[in-house]
PDB file of C-alpha atoms in Angstrom:
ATOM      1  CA  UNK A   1     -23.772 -21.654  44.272  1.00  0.00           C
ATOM      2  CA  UNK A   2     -25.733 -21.385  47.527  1.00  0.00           C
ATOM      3  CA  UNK A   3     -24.654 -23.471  50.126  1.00  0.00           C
ATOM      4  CA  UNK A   4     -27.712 -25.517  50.508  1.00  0.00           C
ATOM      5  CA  UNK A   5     -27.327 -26.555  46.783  1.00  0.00           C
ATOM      6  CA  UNK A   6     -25.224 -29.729  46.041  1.00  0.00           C
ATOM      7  CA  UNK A   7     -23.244 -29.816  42.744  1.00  0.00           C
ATOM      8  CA  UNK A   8     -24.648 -33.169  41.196  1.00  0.00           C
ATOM      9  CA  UNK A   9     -24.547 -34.694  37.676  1.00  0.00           C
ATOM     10  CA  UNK A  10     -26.287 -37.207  35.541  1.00  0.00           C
ATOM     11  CA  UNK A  11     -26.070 -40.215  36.095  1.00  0.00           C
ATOM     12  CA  UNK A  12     -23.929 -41.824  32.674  1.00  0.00           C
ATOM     13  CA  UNK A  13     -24.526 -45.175  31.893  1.00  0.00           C
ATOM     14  CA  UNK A  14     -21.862 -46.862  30.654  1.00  0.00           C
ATOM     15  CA  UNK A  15     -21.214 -47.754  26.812  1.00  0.00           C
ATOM     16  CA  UNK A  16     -23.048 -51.108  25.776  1.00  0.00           C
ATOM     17  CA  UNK A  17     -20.335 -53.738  25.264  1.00  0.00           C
ATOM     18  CA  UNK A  18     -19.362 -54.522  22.228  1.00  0.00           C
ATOM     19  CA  UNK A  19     -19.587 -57.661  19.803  1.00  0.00           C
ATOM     20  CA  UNK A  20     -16.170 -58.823  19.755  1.00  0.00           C
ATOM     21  CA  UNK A  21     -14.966 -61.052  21.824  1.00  0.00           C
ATOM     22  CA  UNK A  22     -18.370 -62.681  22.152  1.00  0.00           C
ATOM     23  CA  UNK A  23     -19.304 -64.175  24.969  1.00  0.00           C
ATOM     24  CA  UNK A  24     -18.516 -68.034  26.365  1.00  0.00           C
ATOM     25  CA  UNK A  25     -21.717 -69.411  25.219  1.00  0.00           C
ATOM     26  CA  UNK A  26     -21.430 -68.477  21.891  1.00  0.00           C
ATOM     27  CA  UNK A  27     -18.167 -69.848  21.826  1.00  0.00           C
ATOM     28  CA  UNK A  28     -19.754 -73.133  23.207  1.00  0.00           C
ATOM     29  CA  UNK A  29     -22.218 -72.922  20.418  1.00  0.00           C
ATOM     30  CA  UNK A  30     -19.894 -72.087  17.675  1.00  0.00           C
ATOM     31  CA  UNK A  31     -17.619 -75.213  18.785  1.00  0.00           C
ATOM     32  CA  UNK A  32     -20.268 -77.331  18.210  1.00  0.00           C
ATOM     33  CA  UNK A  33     -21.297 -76.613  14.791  1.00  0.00           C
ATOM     34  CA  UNK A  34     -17.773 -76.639  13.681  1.00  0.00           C
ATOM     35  CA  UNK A  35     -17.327 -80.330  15.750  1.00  0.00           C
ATOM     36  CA  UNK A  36     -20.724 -81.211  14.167  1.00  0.00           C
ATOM     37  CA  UNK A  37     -19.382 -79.862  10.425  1.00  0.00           C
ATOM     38  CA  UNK A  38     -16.392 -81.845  11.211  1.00  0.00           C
ATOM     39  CA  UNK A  39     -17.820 -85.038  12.130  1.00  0.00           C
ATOM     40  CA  UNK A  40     -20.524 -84.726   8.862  1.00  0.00           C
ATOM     41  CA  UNK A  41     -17.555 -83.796   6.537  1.00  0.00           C
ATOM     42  CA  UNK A  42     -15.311 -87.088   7.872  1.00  0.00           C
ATOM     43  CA  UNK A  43     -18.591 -89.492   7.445  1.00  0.00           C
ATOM     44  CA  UNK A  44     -19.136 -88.254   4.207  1.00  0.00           C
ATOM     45  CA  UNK A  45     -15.281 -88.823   2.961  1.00  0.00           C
ATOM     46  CA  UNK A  46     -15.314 -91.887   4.820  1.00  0.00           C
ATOM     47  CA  UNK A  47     -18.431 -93.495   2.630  1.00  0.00           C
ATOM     48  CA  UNK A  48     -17.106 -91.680  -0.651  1.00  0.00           C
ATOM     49  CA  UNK A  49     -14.057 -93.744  -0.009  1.00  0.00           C
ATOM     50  CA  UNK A  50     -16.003 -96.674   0.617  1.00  0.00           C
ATOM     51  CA  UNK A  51     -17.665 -96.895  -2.163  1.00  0.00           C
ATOM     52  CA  UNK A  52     -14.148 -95.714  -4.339  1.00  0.00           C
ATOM     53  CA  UNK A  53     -12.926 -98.409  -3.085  1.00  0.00           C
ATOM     54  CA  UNK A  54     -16.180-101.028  -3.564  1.00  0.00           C
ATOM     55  CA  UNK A  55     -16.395 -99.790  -7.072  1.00  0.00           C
ATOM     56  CA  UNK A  56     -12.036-100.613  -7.542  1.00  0.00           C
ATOM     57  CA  UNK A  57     -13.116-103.619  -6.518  1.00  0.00           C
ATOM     58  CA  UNK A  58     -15.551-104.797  -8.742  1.00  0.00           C
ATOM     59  CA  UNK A  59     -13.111-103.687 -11.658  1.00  0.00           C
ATOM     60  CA  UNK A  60     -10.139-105.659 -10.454  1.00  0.00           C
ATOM     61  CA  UNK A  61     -11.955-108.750  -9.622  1.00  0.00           C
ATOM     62  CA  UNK A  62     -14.265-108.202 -13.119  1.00  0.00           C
ATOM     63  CA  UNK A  63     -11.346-108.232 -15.262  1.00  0.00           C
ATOM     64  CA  UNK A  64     -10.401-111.754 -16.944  1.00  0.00           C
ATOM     65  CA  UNK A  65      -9.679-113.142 -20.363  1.00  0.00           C
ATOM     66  CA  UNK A  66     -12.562-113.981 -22.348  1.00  0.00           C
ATOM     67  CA  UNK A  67     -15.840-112.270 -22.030  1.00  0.00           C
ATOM     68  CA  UNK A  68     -17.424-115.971 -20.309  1.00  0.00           C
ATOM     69  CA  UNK A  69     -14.873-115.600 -17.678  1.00  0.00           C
ATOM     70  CA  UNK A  70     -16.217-111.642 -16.663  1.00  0.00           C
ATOM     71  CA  UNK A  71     -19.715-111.938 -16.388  1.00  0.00           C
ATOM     72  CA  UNK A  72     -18.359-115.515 -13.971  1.00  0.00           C
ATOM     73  CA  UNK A  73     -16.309-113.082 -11.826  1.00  0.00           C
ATOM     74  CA  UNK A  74     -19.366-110.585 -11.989  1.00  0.00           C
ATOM     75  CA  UNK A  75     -21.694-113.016 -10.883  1.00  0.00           C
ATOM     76  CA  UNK A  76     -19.488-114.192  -8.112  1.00  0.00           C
ATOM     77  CA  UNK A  77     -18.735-110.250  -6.894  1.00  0.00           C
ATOM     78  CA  UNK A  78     -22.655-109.962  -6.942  1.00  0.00           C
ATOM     79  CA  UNK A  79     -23.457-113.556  -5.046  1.00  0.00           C
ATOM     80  CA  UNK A  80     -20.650-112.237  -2.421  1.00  0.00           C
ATOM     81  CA  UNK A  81     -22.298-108.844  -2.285  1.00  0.00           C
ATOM     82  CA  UNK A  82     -25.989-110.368  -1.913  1.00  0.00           C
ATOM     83  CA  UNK A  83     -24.521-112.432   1.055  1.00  0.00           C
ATOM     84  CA  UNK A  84     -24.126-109.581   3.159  1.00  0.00           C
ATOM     85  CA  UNK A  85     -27.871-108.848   3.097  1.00  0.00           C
ATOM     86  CA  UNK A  86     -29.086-111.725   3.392  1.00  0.00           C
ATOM     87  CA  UNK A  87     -26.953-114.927   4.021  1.00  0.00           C
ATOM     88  CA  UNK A  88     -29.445-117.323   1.334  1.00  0.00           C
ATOM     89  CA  UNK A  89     -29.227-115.000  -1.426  1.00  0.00           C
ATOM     90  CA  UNK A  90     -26.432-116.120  -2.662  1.00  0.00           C
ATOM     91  CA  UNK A  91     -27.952-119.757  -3.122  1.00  0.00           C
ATOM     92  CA  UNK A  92     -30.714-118.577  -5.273  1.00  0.00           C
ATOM     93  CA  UNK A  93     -30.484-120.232  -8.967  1.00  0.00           C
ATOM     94  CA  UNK A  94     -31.946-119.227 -12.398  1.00  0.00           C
ATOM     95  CA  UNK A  95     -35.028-116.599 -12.141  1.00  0.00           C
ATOM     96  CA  UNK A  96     -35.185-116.334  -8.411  1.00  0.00           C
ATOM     97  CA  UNK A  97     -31.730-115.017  -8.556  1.00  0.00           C
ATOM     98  CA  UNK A  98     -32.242-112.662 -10.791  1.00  0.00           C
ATOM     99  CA  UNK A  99     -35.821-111.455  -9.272  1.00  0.00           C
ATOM    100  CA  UNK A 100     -33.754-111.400  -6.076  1.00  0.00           C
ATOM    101  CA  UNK A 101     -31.456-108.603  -7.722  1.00  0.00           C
ATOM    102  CA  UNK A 102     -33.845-106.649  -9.537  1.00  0.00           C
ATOM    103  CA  UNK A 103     -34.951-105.561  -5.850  1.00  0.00           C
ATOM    104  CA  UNK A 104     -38.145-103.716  -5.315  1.00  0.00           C
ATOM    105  CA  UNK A 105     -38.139-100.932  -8.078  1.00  0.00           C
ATOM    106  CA  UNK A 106     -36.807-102.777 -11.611  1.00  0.00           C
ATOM    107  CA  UNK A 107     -36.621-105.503 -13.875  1.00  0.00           C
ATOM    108  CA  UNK A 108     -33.098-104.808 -15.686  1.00  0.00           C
ATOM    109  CA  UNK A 109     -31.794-108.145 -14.557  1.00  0.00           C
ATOM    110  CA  UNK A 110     -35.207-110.662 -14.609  1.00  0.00           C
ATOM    111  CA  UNK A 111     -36.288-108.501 -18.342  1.00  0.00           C
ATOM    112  CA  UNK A 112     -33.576-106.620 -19.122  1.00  0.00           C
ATOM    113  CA  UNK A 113     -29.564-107.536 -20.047  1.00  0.00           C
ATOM    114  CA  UNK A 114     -28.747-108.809 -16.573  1.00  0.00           C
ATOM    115  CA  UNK A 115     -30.456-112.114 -17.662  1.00  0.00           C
ATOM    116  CA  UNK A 116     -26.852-112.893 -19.126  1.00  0.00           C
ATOM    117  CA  UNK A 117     -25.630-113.802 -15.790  1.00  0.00           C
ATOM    118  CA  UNK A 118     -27.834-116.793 -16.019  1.00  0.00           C
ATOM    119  CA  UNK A 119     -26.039-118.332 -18.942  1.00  0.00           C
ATOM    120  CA  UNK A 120     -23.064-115.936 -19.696  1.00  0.00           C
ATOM    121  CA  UNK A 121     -20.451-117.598 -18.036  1.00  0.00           C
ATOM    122  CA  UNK A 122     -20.985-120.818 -19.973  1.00  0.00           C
ATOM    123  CA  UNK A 123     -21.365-119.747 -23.689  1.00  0.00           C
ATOM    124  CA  UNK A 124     -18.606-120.440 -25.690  1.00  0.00           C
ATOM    125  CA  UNK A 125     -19.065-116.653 -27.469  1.00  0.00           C
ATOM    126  CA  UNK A 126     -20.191-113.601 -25.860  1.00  0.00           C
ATOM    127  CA  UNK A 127     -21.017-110.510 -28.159  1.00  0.00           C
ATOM    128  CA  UNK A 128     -19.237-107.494 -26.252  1.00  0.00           C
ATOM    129  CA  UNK A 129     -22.488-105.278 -27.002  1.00  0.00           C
ATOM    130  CA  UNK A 130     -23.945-107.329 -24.316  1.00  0.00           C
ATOM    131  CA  UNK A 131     -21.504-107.257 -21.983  1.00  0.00           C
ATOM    132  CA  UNK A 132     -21.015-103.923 -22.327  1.00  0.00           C
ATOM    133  CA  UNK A 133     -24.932-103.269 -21.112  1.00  0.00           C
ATOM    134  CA  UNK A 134     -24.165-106.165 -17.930  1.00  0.00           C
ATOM    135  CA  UNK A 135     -21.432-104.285 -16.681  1.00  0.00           C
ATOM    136  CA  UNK A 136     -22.777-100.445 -15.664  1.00  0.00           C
ATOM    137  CA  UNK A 137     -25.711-102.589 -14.542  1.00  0.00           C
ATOM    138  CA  UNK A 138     -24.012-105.013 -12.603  1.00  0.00           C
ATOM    139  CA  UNK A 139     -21.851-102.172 -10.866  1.00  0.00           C
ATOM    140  CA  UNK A 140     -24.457 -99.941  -9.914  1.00  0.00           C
ATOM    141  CA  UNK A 141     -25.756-103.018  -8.372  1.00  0.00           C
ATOM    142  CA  UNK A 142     -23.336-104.348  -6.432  1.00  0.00           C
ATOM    143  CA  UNK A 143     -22.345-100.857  -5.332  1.00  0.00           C
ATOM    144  CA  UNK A 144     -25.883-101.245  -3.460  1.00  0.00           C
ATOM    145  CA  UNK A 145     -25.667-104.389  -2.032  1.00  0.00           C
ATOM    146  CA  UNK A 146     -22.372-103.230  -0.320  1.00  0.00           C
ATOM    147  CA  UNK A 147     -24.093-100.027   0.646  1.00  0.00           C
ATOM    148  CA  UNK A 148     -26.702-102.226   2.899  1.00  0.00           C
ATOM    149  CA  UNK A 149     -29.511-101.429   0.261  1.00  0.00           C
ATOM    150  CA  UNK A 150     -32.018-103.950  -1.426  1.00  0.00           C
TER     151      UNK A 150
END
């Protein structure tokens, strides 16, 4: 080497970093969807037991002796149900009451077999067919009235 020469190298960059352990802001981010997945999961169990429970309801109070007395404790669960809507539904009599159930979309209770809540709970003999076509009605009914839903 002559003396006026320096010895120098390249210039070596060092390696890029790697992926693990990422850095804080992705650990920011990934706390939030997992806080956000968390608070999603516990509403969801929280209205599926809600409605469990709504639905054990209904069965318990439904259940009684004679077929007269059912579709009475039916109408009652859906009179209590309509209440929390809207506080004069549950004085509505005859067709009005039943229009007032049927909602917006059907006519199962005004056309259909829920018109044996007008008179069901006073006839001395009920066929169980038609009870058996109130009840899934009535249910899925008073499930949505205790969901908030017209």
């Amino acid at each position: 080497m002559a003396p006026n020469e320096l010895a120098l190298r390249d210039v070596h960059l060092p390696p890029p970093p790697g992926w693990w352990p990422p850095a804080v802001g992705w650990w920011w981010v990934i706390a939030a969807i997992v806080l956000i997945l968390l608070l999603v999961g516990g509403a969801m169990w929280r209205r599926r037991a809600r409605r469990r429970r709504w639905a054990q309801l209904f069965l318990a109070d439904s259940v009684a002796d004679s077929n007269a007395a059912r579709i009475a404790a039916i109408s009652m669960l859906l009179r209590r149900a309509a209440r929390r809507l809207d506080p004069a539904a549950d004085t509505l009599q005859g067709d009005a009451w039943l229009r007032w159930l049927d909602g917006r979309k059907g006519s199962e209770f005004s056309q259909g077999p829920g018109r044996l809540l007008l008179d069901g709970g006073f006839r001395p003999h009920i066929d169980d067919a038609e009870l058996a076509a109130l009840e899934p009605l009535a249910r899925r009914r008073f499930l949505q009235l205790m969901a908030g839903r017209r």
